[in-house]
Coordinates of C-alpha atoms in Angstrom, one line a residue:
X1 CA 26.0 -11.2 6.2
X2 CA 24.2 -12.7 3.3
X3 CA 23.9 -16.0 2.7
X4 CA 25.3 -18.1 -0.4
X5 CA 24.4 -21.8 -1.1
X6 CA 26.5 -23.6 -2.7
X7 CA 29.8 -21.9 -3.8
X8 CA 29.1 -20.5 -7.2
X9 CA 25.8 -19.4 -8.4
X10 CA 23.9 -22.1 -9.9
X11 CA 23.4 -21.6 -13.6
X12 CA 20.4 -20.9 -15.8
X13 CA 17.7 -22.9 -16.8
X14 CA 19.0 -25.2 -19.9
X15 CA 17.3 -24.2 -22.7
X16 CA 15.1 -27.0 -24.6
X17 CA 16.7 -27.4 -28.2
X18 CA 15.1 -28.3 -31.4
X19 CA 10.9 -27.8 -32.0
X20 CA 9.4 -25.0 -33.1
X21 CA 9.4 -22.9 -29.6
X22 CA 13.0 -22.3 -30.3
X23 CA 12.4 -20.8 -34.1
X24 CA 9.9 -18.8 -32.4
X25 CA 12.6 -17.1 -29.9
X26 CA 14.6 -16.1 -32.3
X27 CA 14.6 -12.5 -33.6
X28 CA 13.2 -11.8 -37.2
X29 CA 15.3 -10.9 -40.1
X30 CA 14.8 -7.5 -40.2
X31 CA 16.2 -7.2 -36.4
X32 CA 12.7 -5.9 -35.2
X33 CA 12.2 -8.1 -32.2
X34 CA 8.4 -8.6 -31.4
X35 CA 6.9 -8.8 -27.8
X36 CA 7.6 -11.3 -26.0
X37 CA 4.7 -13.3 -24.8
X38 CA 5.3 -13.7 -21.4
X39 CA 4.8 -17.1 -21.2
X40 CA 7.7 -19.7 -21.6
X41 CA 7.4 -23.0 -23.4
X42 CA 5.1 -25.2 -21.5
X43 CA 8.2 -28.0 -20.9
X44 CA 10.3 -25.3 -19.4
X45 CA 7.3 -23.7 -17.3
X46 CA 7.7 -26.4 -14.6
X47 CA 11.5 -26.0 -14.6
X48 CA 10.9 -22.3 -13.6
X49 CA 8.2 -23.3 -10.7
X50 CA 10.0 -25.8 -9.5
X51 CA 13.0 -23.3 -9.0
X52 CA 10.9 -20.6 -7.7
X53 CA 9.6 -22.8 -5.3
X54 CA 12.7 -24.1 -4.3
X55 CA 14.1 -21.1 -3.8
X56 CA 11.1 -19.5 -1.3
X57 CA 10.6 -23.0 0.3
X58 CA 13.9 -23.9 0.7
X59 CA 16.9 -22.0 -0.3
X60 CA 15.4 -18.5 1.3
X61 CA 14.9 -19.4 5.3
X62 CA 14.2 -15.6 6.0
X63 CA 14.6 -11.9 4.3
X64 CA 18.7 -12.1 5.4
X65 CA 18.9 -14.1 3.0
X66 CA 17.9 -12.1 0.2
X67 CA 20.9 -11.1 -2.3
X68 CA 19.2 -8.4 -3.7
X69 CA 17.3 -5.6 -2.5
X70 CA 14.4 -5.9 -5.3
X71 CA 12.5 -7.6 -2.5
X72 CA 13.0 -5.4 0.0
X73 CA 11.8 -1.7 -1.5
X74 CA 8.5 -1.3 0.1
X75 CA 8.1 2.2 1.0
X76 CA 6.9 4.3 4.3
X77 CA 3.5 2.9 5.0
X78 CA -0.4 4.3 6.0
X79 CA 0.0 4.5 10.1
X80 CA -3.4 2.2 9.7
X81 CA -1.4 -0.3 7.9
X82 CA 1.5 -0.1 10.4
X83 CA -0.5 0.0 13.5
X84 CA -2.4 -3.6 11.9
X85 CA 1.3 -4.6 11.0
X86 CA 2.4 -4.2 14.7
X87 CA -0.1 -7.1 15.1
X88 CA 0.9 -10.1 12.6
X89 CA 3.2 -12.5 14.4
X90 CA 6.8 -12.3 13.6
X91 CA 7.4 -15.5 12.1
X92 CA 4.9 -14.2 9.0
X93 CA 6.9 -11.0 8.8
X94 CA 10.2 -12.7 9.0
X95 CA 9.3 -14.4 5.7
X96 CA 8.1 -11.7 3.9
X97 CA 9.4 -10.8 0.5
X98 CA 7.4 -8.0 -1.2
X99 CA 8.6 -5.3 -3.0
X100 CA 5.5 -2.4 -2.4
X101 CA 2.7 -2.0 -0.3
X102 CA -0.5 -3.0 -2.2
X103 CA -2.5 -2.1 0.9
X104 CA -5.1 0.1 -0.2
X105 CA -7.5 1.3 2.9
X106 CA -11.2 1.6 2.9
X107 CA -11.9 -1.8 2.2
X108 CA -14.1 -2.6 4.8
X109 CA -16.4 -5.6 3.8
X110 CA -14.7 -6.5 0.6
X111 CA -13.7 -10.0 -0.4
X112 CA -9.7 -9.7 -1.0
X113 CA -7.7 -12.3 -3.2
X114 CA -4.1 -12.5 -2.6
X115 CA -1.6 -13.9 -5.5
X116 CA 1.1 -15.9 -4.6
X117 CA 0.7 -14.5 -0.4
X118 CA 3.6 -16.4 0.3
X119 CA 4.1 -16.5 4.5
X120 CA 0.5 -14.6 4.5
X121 CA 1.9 -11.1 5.7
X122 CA -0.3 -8.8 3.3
X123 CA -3.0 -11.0 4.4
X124 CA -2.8 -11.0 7.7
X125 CA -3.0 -6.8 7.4
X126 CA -5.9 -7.2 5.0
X127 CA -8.0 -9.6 7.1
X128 CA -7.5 -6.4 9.8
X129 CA -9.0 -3.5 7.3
X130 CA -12.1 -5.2 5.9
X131 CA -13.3 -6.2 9.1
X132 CA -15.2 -8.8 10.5
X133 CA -17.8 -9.0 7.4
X134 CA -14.9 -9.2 4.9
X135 CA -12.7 -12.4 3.9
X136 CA -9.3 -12.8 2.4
X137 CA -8.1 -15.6 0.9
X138 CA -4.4 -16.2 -0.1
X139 CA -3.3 -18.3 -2.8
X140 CA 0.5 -19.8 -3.0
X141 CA 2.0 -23.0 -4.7
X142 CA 4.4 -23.0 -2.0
X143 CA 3.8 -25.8 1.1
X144 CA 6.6 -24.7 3.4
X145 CA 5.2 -21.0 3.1
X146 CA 1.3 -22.0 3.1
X147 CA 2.1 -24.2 6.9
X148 CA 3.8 -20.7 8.1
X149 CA 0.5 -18.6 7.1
X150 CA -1.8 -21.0 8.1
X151 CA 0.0 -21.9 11.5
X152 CA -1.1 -18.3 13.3
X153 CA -4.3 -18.1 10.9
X154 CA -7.1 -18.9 13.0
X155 CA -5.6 -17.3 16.8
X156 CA -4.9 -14.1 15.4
X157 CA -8.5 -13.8 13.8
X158 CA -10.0 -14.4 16.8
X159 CA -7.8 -13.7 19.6
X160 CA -5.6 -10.5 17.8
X161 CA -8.8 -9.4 16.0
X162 CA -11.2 -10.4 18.3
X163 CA -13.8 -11.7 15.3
X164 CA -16.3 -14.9 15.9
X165 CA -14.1 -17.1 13.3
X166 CA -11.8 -16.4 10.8
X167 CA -12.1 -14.4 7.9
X168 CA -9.0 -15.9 6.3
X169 CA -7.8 -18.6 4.5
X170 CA -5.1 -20.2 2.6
X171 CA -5.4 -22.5 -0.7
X172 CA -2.4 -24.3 -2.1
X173 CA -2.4 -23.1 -6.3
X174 CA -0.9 -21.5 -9.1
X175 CA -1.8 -18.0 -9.4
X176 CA -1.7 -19.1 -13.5
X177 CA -4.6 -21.2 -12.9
X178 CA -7.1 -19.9 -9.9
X179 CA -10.2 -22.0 -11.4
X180 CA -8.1 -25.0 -9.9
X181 CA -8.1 -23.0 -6.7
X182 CA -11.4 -23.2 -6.6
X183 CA -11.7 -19.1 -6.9
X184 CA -15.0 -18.5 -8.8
X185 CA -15.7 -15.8 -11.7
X186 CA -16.7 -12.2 -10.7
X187 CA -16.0 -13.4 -6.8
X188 CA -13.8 -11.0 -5.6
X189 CA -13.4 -7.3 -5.1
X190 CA -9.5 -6.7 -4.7
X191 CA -7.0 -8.8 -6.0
X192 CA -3.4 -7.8 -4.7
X193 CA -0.3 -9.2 -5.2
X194 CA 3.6 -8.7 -3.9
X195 CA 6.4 -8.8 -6.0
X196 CA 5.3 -12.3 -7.6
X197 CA 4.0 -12.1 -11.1
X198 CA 7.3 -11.3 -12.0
X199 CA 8.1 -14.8 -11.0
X200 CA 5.2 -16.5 -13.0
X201 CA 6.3 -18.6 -16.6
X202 CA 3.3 -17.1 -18.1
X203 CA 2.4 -13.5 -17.0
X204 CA -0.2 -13.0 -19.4
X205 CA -2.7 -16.3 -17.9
X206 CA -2.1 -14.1 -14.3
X207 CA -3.7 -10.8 -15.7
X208 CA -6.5 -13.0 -17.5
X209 CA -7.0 -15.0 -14.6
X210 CA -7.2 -12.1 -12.4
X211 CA -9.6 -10.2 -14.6
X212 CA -12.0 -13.3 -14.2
X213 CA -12.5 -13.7 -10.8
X214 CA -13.1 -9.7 -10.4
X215 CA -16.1 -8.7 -10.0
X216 CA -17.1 -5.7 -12.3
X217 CA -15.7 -2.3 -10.2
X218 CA -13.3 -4.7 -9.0
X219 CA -9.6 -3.7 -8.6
X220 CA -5.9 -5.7 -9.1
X221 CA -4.0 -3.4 -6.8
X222 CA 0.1 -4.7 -6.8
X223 CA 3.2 -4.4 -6.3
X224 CA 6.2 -5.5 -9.0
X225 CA 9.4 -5.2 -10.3
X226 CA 10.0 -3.9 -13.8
X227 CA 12.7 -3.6 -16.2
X228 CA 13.6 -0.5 -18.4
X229 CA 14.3 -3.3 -21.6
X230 CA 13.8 -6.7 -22.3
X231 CA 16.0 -8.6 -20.8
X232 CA 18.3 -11.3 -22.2
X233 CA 17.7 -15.2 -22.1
X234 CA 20.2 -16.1 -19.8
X235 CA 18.9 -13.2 -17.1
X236 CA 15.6 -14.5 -17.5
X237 CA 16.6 -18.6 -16.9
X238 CA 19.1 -17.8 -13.9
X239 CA 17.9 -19.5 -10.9
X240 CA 19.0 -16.9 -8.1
X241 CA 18.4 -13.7 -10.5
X242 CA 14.6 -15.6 -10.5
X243 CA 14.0 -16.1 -7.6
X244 CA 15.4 -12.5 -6.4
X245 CA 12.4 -11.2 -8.2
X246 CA 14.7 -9.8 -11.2
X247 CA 14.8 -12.5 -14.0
X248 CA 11.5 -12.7 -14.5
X249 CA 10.9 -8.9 -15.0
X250 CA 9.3 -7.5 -18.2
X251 CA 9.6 -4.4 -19.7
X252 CA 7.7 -1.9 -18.5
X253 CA 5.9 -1.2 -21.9
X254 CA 5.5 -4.2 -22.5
X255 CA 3.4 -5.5 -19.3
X256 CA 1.5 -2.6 -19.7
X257 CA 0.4 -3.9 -23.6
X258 CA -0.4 -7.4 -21.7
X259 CA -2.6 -5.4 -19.2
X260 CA -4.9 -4.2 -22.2
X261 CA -4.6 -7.3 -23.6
X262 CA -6.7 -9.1 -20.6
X263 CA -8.9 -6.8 -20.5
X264 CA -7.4 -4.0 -17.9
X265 CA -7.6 -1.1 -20.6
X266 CA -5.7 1.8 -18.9
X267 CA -3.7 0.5 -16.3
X268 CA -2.4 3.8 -13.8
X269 CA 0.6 3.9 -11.9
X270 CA 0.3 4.6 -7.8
X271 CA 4.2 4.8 -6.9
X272 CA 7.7 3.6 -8.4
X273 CA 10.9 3.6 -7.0
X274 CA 13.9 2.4 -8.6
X275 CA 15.5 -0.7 -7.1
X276 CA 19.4 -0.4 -6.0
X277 CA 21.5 -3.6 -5.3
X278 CA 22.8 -3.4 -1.7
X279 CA 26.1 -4.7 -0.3
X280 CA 27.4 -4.2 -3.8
X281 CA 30.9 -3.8 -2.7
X282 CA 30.5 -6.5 -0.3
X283 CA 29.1 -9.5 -1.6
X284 CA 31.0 -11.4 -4.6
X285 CA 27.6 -13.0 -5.2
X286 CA 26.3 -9.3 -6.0
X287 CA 28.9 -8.5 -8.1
X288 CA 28.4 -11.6 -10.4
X289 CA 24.7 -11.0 -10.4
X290 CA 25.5 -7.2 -11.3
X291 CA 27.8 -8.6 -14.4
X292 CA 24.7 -10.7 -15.5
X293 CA 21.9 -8.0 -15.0
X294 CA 24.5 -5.2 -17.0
X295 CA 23.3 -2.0 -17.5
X296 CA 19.8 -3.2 -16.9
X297 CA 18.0 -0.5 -14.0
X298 CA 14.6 -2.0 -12.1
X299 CA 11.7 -0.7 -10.5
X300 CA 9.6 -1.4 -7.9
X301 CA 5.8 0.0 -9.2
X302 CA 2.2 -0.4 -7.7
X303 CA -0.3 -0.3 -10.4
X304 CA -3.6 0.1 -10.1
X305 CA -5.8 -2.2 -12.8
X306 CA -9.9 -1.9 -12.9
X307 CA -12.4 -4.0 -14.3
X308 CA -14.9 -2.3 -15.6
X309 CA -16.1 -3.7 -18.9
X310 CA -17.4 -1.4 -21.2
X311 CA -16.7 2.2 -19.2
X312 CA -12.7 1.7 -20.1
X313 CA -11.1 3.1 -22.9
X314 CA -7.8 3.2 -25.2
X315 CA -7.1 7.2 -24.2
X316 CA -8.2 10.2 -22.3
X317 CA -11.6 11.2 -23.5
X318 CA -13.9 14.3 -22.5
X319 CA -17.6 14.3 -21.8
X320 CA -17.4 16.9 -19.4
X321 CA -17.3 15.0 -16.6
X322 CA -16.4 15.9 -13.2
X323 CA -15.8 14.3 -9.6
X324 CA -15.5 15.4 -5.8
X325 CA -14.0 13.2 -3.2
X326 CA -15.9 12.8 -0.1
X327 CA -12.9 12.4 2.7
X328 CA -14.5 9.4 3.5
X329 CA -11.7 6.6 3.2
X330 CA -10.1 6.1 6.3
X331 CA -6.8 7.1 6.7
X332 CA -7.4 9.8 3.5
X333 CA -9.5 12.5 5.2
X334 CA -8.2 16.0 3.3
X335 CA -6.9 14.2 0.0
X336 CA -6.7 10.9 -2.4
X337 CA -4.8 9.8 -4.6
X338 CA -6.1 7.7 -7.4
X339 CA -2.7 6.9 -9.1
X340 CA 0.4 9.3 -9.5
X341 CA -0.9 11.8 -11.5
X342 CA -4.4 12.5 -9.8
X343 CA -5.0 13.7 -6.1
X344 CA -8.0 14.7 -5.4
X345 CA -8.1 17.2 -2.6
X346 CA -11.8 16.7 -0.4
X347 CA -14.5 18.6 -1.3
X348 CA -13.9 20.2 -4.2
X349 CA -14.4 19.7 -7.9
X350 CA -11.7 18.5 -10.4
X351 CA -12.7 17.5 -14.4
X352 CA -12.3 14.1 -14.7
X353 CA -11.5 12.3 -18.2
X354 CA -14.3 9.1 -18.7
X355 CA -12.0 6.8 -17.6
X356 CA -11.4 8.2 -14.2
X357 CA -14.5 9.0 -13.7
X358 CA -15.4 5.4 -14.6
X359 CA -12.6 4.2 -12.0
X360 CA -13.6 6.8 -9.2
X361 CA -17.4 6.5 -9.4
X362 CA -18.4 3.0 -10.9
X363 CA -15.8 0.8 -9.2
X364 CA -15.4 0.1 -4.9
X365 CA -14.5 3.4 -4.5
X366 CA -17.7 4.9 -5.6
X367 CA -19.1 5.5 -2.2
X368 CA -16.4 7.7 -1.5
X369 CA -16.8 10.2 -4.5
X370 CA -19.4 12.1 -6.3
X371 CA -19.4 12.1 -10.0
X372 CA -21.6 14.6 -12.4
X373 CA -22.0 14.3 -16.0
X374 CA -22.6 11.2 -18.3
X375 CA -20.9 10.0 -21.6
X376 CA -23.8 11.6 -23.2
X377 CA -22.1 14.1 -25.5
X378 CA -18.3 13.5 -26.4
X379 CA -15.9 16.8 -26.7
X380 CA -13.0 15.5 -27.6
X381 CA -9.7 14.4 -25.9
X382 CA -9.0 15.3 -22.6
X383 CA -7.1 18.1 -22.6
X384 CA -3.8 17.4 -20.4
X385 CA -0.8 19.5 -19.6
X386 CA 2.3 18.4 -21.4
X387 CA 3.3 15.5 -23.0
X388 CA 5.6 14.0 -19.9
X389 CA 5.1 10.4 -20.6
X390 CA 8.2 9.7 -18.5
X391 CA 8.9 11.1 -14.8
X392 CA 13.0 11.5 -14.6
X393 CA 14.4 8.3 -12.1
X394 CA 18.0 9.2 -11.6
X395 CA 19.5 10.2 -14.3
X396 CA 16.9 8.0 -16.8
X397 CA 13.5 8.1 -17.6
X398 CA 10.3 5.3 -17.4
X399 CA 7.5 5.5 -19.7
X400 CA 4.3 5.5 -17.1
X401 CA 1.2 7.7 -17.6
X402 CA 0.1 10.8 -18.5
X403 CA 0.2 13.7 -16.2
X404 CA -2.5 16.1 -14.6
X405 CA -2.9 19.1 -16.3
X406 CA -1.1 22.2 -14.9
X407 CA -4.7 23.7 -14.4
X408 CA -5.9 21.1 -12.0
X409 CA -7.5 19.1 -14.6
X410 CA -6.8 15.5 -14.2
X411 CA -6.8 12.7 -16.9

């Protein structure tokens, strides 16, 4: 039985009137509507945090709550990552509200940022895989969430884990602004994140903020929601549809253009599934939300974004690169997979475009690979298979990445 404050849904944001935000918003004259920024007018940015916060400190006592299921698709997850998950207390599972599983293993000894951690779950499992020489740190604006991760914090470090002291910690900050978080350029080696950017006023400051406390081979490795349009002005204000990890979607296409725009040039897709309302005949408060949302479809997708300045670029070029996997990642012994599109089976050779071999061989993971060949002479674009830009979900299609080639090539 889900819960429902207060009678009727609460309704959106108000809108500021007058000043020249609002001229912005509106669409041009010749109906082509731009991209949106991302980020809302600063007076209204507040309005949508304080919601958001509200809604996860308050409102939302555990995931029964929920009225939709966007924050409940995370799929079947690594053993490693359920046998450390068997581990966290309850109470930081019972407030967890992730969409994915940006878990990525063979991170032993890295320094791991997580965006808006919430009760600390993803933590929690990440202070597990990089071992005692590693840290995680999560970041949250949220105090009633921040007392719940912190409460267990130090006794499973070194009672569950068995380590000398903790390797975790928790700072109260807006994942807009890390700087005042006291997170340092180039000082971390995974950023990850769960089903939150979505519910950040201004997505764009996230990406740049995350690019500049990565260190170079760093990785942003998260998990979202994402629309298949823009959506409309009152979806994006409602309070609940917010907070439910729906309003503040973007468009798939454009998210990716804000990715290149901070400085993640070719971001690559891991998984997506497509998010389906539950109780729909059930709950009244579903329905109303359904009538908002319209024919609007979501999905839950884990992206994959490097920093690697310089070694990145707009396309799939050929220098004749190539790469072997080493088996070495634990939990990954016969095969890898970079992002949907490239599994690399152990041991043997595949032809890599620059970027990937950029991603595979000069980032974190370049212990586990072996990369031949240098950007030395250029022969062209990478030659792919066909032009699938867009792997069928139900009955529709999202624009994602391009595809392997049919002779074991991979982009």
């Amino acid at each position: 039985m889900m819960r429902h404050i207060g009678g009727s849904l609460p309704g959106p944001i108000p809108a500021r009137s007058g000043g020249a935000a609002d001229t912005a918003a509106q669409p041009p004259a010749n109906g082509v509507v731009e991209m949106p920024t991302a980020k809302q007018p600063q007076e209204e940015q507040q309005e949508v945090l304080d919601r958001v916060k509200e809604y996860y400190g308050e409102v939302l006592t555990s995931r029964d709550d929920l009225k939709a299921a966007a924050c409940l698709t995370a799929g079947s997850l690594p053993p490693l990552v359920r046998q450390a998950l068997a581990k966290v207390p309850n109470e930081i599972k019972d407030k967890f509200y992730g969409c994915g599983s940006p878990l990525p293993l063979g991170i032993e000894g890295l320094c791991v940022l997580d965006l808006g951690s919430g009760s600390g779950r993803d933590c929690y499992v990440c202070a597990a895989l990089v071992g005692e020489q590693g840290s995680v740190t999560g970041v949250d604006m949220t105090p009633a969430l921040l007392e719940v991760a912190r409460r267990h914090a130090a006794d499973y470090c070194t009672q569950t884990l068995g380590y000398a002291q903790p390797n975790m910690r928790f700072v109260e900050g807006r994942i807009e602004d890390l700087d005042q978080a006291g997170i340092q350029d180039d000082s971390v080696d995974l950023v990850i994140s769960n089903c939150v950017v979505n519910l950040s006023p201004d997505k764009a400051s996230v990406l740049r903020e995350a690019y500049r406390v990565l260190a170079p081979g760093g990785e942003m490795h998260f998990s979202d929601v994402y629309c298949d349009r823009r959506l409309p002005e009152e979806v994006r204000r409602h309070p609940v549809l917010l907070g439910e990890c729906l309003g503040g979607t973007l468009y798939i296409q454009d998210f990716v253009e804000l990715c290149r725009q901070a400085g993640f040039v070719d971001p690559r897709v891991l998984s997506i599934s497509e998010i389906v309302a539950r109780d729909e005949a059930l709950s009244p408060c579903m329905r109303e939300l359904q009538q908002l949302l319209g024919g609007a479809r979501f999905f839950s997708i884990t992206y994959r974004l490097f920093k690697l300045p310089g070694a990145l670029e707009a396309g799939s070029q050929d220098y004749g690169q190539a790469c072997k996997y080493k088996g070495t990642i634990p939990g990954h012994k016969s095969s890898y997979a970079l992002d949907q599109h490239n599994t690399f089976q152990a041991g043997k050779w595949y032809e890599v475009s620059g970027n990937t071999a950029a991603m595979v061989g000069d980032s974190w993971l370049g212990k586990h690979f072996e990369v031949v060949g240098d950007r030395s002479t250029h022969y062209g674009a990478f030659a792919r298979g066909s032009m699938a830009d867009a792997p069928a979900v139900g009955a529709a299609t999202v624009p994602l990445t391009m595809p392997c080639s049919t002779s074991g090539t991979c982009h």
